[in-house]
Coordinates of C-alpha atoms in Angstrom, one line a residue:
M1 CA 0.0 0.0 0.0
A2 CA 1.5 3.3 -1.1
I3 CA 2.0 6.0 1.6
N4 CA 0.0 9.2 1.2
A5 CA 2.0 12.4 1.5
D6 CA -0.3 13.6 4.3
V7 CA 0.5 10.5 6.3
L8 CA 4.2 11.4 6.1
Q9 CA 3.2 14.9 7.2
S10 CA 1.3 13.6 10.2
A11 CA 4.1 11.4 11.3
L12 CA 6.5 14.2 11.0
Q13 CA 4.3 16.6 13.0
E14 CA 4.2 14.1 15.8
L15 CA 8.0 13.8 15.9
M16 CA 8.9 17.5 15.5
P17 CA 8.6 18.5 19.2
S18 CA 11.1 15.8 20.1
Y19 CA 13.4 16.7 17.2
S20 CA 13.4 20.3 18.2
E21 CA 14.3 19.2 21.7
L22 CA 17.1 17.1 20.3
F23 CA 18.6 20.3 19.0
V24 CA 18.1 22.1 22.4
K25 CA 19.7 19.2 24.2
W26 CA 22.6 19.0 21.7
H27 CA 23.5 22.7 21.7
P28 CA 24.3 24.0 25.2
V29 CA 23.4 27.6 24.6
L30 CA 19.8 26.9 23.7
E31 CA 19.5 24.1 26.3
R32 CA 20.4 26.5 29.1
V33 CA 18.2 29.3 27.9
L34 CA 15.3 26.8 27.6
L35 CA 15.9 25.3 31.1
K36 CA 15.9 28.8 32.6
G37 CA 12.5 29.6 30.9
N38 CA 13.9 32.3 28.7
I39 CA 12.3 31.2 25.4
E40 CA 9.2 33.1 24.7
K41 CA 6.8 32.3 21.8
N42 CA 4.8 34.8 19.7
V43 CA 5.7 37.8 21.9
L44 CA 6.1 40.5 19.3
T45 CA 3.5 42.8 17.6
G46 CA 6.1 44.1 15.1
P47 CA 9.2 43.0 13.3
Y48 CA 11.7 43.5 16.1
R49 CA 12.0 43.4 19.9
E50 CA 13.2 46.2 22.1
F51 CA 14.7 46.0 25.6
A52 CA 16.0 48.7 28.0
V53 CA 19.5 48.9 29.4
V54 CA 20.0 51.3 32.4
T55 CA 23.6 52.6 32.5
D56 CA 23.5 54.7 35.6
G57 CA 21.3 55.7 38.6
P58 CA 18.3 57.9 38.1
G59 CA 19.3 60.6 40.7
D60 CA 22.1 61.9 42.9
V61 CA 23.2 62.0 46.5
T62 CA 23.7 65.0 48.8
Q63 CA 25.5 64.8 52.0
I64 CA 23.9 66.8 54.8
V65 CA 26.5 68.6 57.1
T66 CA 24.8 71.8 58.4
G67 CA 21.2 71.1 57.5
S68 CA 21.0 74.0 55.1
E69 CA 22.3 72.2 52.1
I70 CA 20.2 72.1 48.9
V71 CA 19.3 68.5 48.1
N72 CA 20.2 67.8 44.5
G73 CA 17.3 66.1 42.7
G74 CA 16.2 65.8 39.1
R75 CA 16.1 62.9 36.8
N76 CA 19.0 61.4 34.9
Q77 CA 18.2 60.0 31.5
N78 CA 20.4 56.9 31.6
A79 CA 18.4 54.3 29.8
A80 CA 19.4 53.0 26.4
R81 CA 17.2 51.0 24.2
G82 CA 18.5 47.9 22.4
N83 CA 16.8 46.0 19.7
T84 CA 16.9 42.6 18.1
Y85 CA 15.3 41.0 15.1
A86 CA 14.1 37.5 14.6
P87 CA 15.1 36.3 11.1
R88 CA 12.7 34.1 9.2
M89 CA 14.3 31.0 7.5
I90 CA 12.8 28.1 5.6
Y91 CA 14.5 24.9 5.0
A92 CA 12.7 23.2 2.1
F93 CA 13.1 19.6 0.9
D94 CA 11.2 17.5 -1.7
V95 CA 10.0 14.0 -1.5
P96 CA 9.4 12.2 -4.9
G97 CA 5.9 10.9 -5.4
K98 CA 7.5 7.8 -6.8
D99 CA 9.1 7.1 -3.4
L100 CA 5.7 7.5 -1.7
A101 CA 4.1 5.2 -4.3
E102 CA 6.7 2.5 -3.8
A103 CA 6.6 2.6 0.0
N104 CA 4.7 -0.1 1.7
G105 CA 3.6 -0.2 5.3
E106 CA 5.1 1.2 8.5
M107 CA 8.7 0.1 7.9
D108 CA 8.8 2.0 4.6
L109 CA 7.3 5.1 6.3
A110 CA 10.0 4.9 8.9
R111 CA 12.6 4.7 6.2
I112 CA 11.3 7.7 4.4
I113 CA 11.1 9.7 7.6
Q114 CA 14.7 8.9 8.3
H115 CA 15.9 9.5 4.8
Y116 CA 14.2 12.9 4.3
P117 CA 13.0 14.8 7.4
E118 CA 15.6 13.6 9.9
L119 CA 18.4 14.5 7.6
A120 CA 16.8 17.9 6.7
L121 CA 16.3 18.8 10.4
S122 CA 19.8 17.7 11.4
D123 CA 21.3 19.7 8.6
F124 CA 19.3 22.8 9.6
H125 CA 20.4 22.4 13.3
E126 CA 24.0 22.1 12.3
R127 CA 23.9 25.3 10.3
I128 CA 22.3 27.3 13.1
A129 CA 24.7 26.0 15.7
K130 CA 27.7 27.0 13.5
Q131 CA 26.1 30.4 12.9
I132 CA 25.6 31.2 16.6
I133 CA 29.1 30.3 17.6
Q134 CA 31.3 31.1 14.5
G135 CA 29.1 33.3 12.3
N136 CA 29.5 31.4 9.0
G137 CA 26.6 28.9 9.0
S138 CA 25.6 28.1 5.4
N139 CA 22.7 30.3 4.2
V140 CA 21.6 31.2 7.8
G141 CA 23.6 34.4 8.0
G142 CA 20.5 36.2 9.4
F143 CA 20.7 34.5 12.8
M144 CA 22.7 36.1 15.6
T145 CA 26.4 35.2 16.0
M146 CA 28.6 35.5 19.0
N147 CA 31.7 36.0 16.8
G148 CA 32.4 39.7 17.0
D149 CA 34.7 39.5 14.0
L150 CA 31.8 38.9 11.7
T151 CA 28.4 40.4 11.0
Y152 CA 24.9 38.9 10.6
N153 CA 22.0 40.3 8.6
P154 CA 18.5 39.5 10.0
Q155 CA 16.5 42.2 8.2
G156 CA 18.6 43.6 5.3
T157 CA 21.1 45.6 7.5
A158 CA 24.3 44.1 8.8
R159 CA 24.7 43.9 12.5
Q160 CA 27.9 43.2 14.5
G161 CA 28.5 39.9 16.3
V162 CA 28.2 40.1 20.0
F163 CA 31.7 39.5 21.6
E164 CA 34.6 41.8 20.8
F165 CA 38.1 40.5 21.3
A166 CA 39.5 43.5 23.1
A167 CA 39.7 44.9 26.6
P168 CA 36.4 46.4 27.9
A169 CA 37.6 50.0 27.8
A170 CA 38.7 49.6 24.1
Q171 CA 35.4 48.2 22.8
S172 CA 33.4 50.3 20.4
D173 CA 31.2 48.0 18.4
V174 CA 27.4 48.5 18.1
V175 CA 25.7 45.4 19.5
F176 CA 21.9 45.0 19.5
G177 CA 21.7 48.7 18.6
I178 CA 23.7 50.0 21.5
T179 CA 27.3 51.3 21.1
K180 CA 29.7 49.7 23.6
N181 CA 30.9 52.0 26.3
S182 CA 28.3 54.6 25.4
G183 CA 27.2 54.0 29.0
D184 CA 28.4 52.0 32.0
G185 CA 28.1 48.3 31.6
W186 CA 27.5 47.7 27.9
Y187 CA 30.6 45.7 27.0
N188 CA 31.8 42.1 27.2
Q189 CA 34.6 40.9 29.5
Y190 CA 37.8 39.8 27.8
E191 CA 41.1 38.2 28.7
D192 CA 43.9 36.7 26.6
I193 CA 46.1 33.7 27.4
T194 CA 49.8 33.9 26.3
S195 CA 50.5 30.3 27.1
F196 CA 48.1 27.9 28.8
A197 CA 50.8 26.3 30.9
T198 CA 51.8 29.8 32.1
N199 CA 48.6 31.7 32.7
G200 CA 45.7 29.6 31.2
R201 CA 43.7 29.0 34.3
S202 CA 44.4 32.3 35.9
Q203 CA 43.1 34.2 32.8
M204 CA 40.1 32.0 32.7
R205 CA 39.4 32.8 36.4
K206 CA 39.8 36.5 35.7
C207 CA 37.1 36.4 33.0
Y208 CA 34.9 34.2 35.1
Y209 CA 34.9 36.4 38.1
A210 CA 34.7 39.6 36.1
C211 CA 31.5 38.3 34.5
S212 CA 30.1 36.7 37.7
R213 CA 30.4 39.7 40.0
Q214 CA 28.5 42.1 37.7
Q215 CA 25.1 41.8 39.5
K216 CA 24.2 39.9 42.6
T217 CA 20.9 38.7 41.2
L218 CA 22.4 37.1 38.0
G219 CA 24.6 34.4 39.6
P220 CA 27.9 33.2 38.1
V221 CA 28.9 32.2 34.6
D222 CA 27.3 28.7 34.2
L223 CA 28.4 27.8 30.7
I224 CA 31.8 27.9 28.8
L225 CA 32.1 26.9 25.2
G226 CA 35.6 26.4 23.8
D227 CA 37.5 25.2 20.8
E228 CA 39.2 21.8 20.9
G229 CA 42.7 23.1 21.6
S230 CA 41.6 25.2 24.5
Y231 CA 39.4 22.4 25.9
L232 CA 42.2 19.8 25.7
N233 CA 44.8 22.2 27.1
Y234 CA 42.5 22.7 30.1
L235 CA 42.1 18.9 30.6
D236 CA 45.9 18.4 30.4
D237 CA 46.3 21.2 32.9
L238 CA 43.9 19.6 35.3
D239 CA 45.6 16.2 35.0
S240 CA 44.1 13.9 37.6
Q241 CA 41.7 16.5 38.8
V242 CA 39.3 16.0 35.9
R243 CA 35.6 15.8 36.9
I244 CA 33.2 14.9 34.1
V245 CA 29.8 16.7 33.7
T246 CA 27.3 14.7 31.7
D247 CA 24.1 15.9 30.2
K248 CA 21.5 13.2 30.2
T249 CA 18.1 13.0 28.6
S250 CA 14.9 11.9 30.3
A251 CA 13.5 8.4 29.7
G252 CA 10.9 9.7 27.3
D253 CA 13.4 11.4 25.0
R254 CA 14.4 9.8 21.7
A255 CA 18.0 10.9 22.1
P256 CA 20.6 8.6 23.6
N257 CA 22.2 9.3 27.0
N258 CA 25.5 11.1 27.2
I259 CA 25.0 13.4 24.3
R260 CA 27.5 15.8 25.6
Q261 CA 30.3 15.5 28.1
G262 CA 32.1 18.4 29.7
V263 CA 34.2 19.3 32.8
K264 CA 33.7 21.8 35.6
F265 CA 35.5 25.1 35.7
L266 CA 34.5 26.6 39.1
D267 CA 30.7 26.6 39.0
A268 CA 30.5 26.6 35.2
D269 CA 30.2 23.6 32.8
F270 CA 32.9 23.7 30.2
Y271 CA 32.1 22.0 26.8
L272 CA 34.1 21.4 23.7
E273 CA 32.2 23.2 21.0
D274 CA 32.5 21.5 17.6
S275 CA 31.1 24.5 15.8
I276 CA 34.4 26.4 16.5
D277 CA 36.2 24.6 13.8
A278 CA 38.0 27.2 11.7
L279 CA 40.3 29.1 14.0
T280 CA 43.0 29.3 11.4
D281 CA 40.6 31.0 8.9
S282 CA 41.5 34.7 9.0
A283 CA 38.3 35.5 7.1
V284 CA 36.2 34.1 10.0
W285 CA 38.4 35.2 12.9
T286 CA 40.1 38.5 11.8
T287 CA 41.5 39.1 15.3
A288 CA 44.8 37.4 15.5
A289 CA 44.3 36.5 19.2
A290 CA 41.1 34.6 18.4
R291 CA 43.0 32.3 16.0
D292 CA 44.9 31.0 19.0
G293 CA 41.8 29.8 20.7
V294 CA 38.3 31.0 21.7
M295 CA 36.3 30.3 24.9
F296 CA 32.9 32.0 25.4
F297 CA 32.0 32.6 29.1
L298 CA 28.2 32.8 29.2
N299 CA 25.7 33.6 32.0
T300 CA 22.7 32.0 30.4
S301 CA 20.2 33.6 32.7
T302 CA 21.0 36.9 30.8
W303 CA 20.2 35.4 27.4
H304 CA 16.7 35.4 25.9
A305 CA 15.3 33.6 22.8
Y306 CA 11.9 34.3 21.2
T307 CA 9.9 33.1 18.3
L308 CA 7.3 34.6 16.0
G309 CA 4.1 33.1 14.7
S310 CA 1.1 31.3 16.2
D311 CA -0.8 29.5 13.5
A312 CA 0.7 26.1 12.9
N313 CA -1.0 25.7 9.5
K314 CA 0.0 29.1 8.1
E315 CA 3.0 31.1 9.2
T316 CA 3.8 28.3 11.8
K317 CA 5.1 28.9 15.3
G318 CA 8.6 29.5 14.1
D319 CA 10.3 26.9 16.3
F320 CA 11.6 24.5 13.6
S321 CA 7.9 24.0 12.7
V322 CA 7.1 21.8 9.7
R323 CA 4.5 22.6 7.0
G324 CA 3.4 20.9 3.8
P325 CA 3.2 18.9 1.7
F326 CA 2.8 21.1 -1.4
R327 CA 2.9 19.5 -4.8
I328 CA 5.4 21.2 -7.0
P329 CA 3.6 22.1 -10.4
E330 CA 4.7 20.0 -13.4
Q331 CA 6.8 17.7 -11.2
D332 CA 6.1 14.6 -9.3
L333 CA 7.5 16.1 -6.1
F334 CA 5.9 17.0 -2.7
R335 CA 7.6 19.8 -0.9
Y336 CA 7.9 20.1 2.9
E337 CA 9.3 23.1 4.8
I338 CA 10.9 23.6 8.2
V339 CA 10.3 27.1 9.4
L340 CA 12.5 29.0 11.9
N341 CA 11.5 32.5 13.0
M342 CA 13.6 33.0 16.1
G343 CA 15.9 35.6 17.7
M344 CA 18.3 35.7 20.6
H345 CA 19.9 38.5 22.6
T346 CA 21.4 39.3 26.0
N347 CA 20.3 42.3 28.1
Q348 CA 23.4 42.0 30.4
L349 CA 26.4 42.0 28.1
R350 CA 28.9 42.7 30.9
A351 CA 27.9 39.4 32.6
N352 CA 29.4 37.5 29.6
G353 CA 32.9 37.3 28.3
V354 CA 35.4 35.7 26.0
V355 CA 39.0 34.4 26.5
T356 CA 41.4 34.0 23.6
G357 CA 44.7 32.2 23.3
G358 CA 43.7 29.0 25.1
G359 CA 44.9 26.8 22.2
T360 CA 48.5 27.8 22.8
A361 CA 50.5 25.2 24.8

């Protein structure tokens, strides 16, 4: 019995929530944002999201000595407004009608699902992960990147990547619509390692504590993502002190256990990030120090993700939602689409940082 295209669609719809969670589990940034409840759905009434950043107190202090002093009052305008856009991306793939006609029963349905939707979704996830970390995901250049050496383009205008590889006082990029150092606190922390054996862990500690002490309500850095050289140098430096951190899935998930393994650095979980895979590429990492190793220090409670869309059958909910099938005119093909309409931003840039040079011995 041939499999109807709508049957494939129905099976795919049932699997999509788990597949989306596979990506969240697999990529630590989104996993931590999700676990902290910072993903919001259909929250915007327009094409972008605004958030306020307060860079100084609203008033002033007057010391009273004689009792006749004039108390200084007034109102200081110290709020800056940042903005972020959610790019809309569609991953399309086609299933030949011939394959559906030749399929027979549940086993063939499982084969088709594995051959088409699973591979399509996996490919889409890989591209987004590479874009977030390194900024050169294939055809997904509208999604935000943490690599401050590159730009991304969510709505027709290039925007700078988040982390600048420079001391806080020397930073001047415009990130999420706010110029760094235009007010107190809008910059990322930064340290550089000259040799891991010499000052690797001490520079990491400097960045960790600089991020973690920014605001008492935020808590410490809880996630570090590093290139392979930095990660392995850290393991070698720990020697017999290595303590493994394992992310496990629940019994109901389709993913295997031990998807990711990492190690502790103070109170943060340190993971090797496969998406940082081109440190020698001067077109991707234009800052020389970054080509010697990159470690992102993230306080994930300060990061927020949001999606656009509410109607699953029309614009979709934007969270790797699937729609289709649509028959392609004059061809025996049925098209399916995976739709992503999501943005990410931080509203406490100073609570996050980057360390370069960790790949040096």
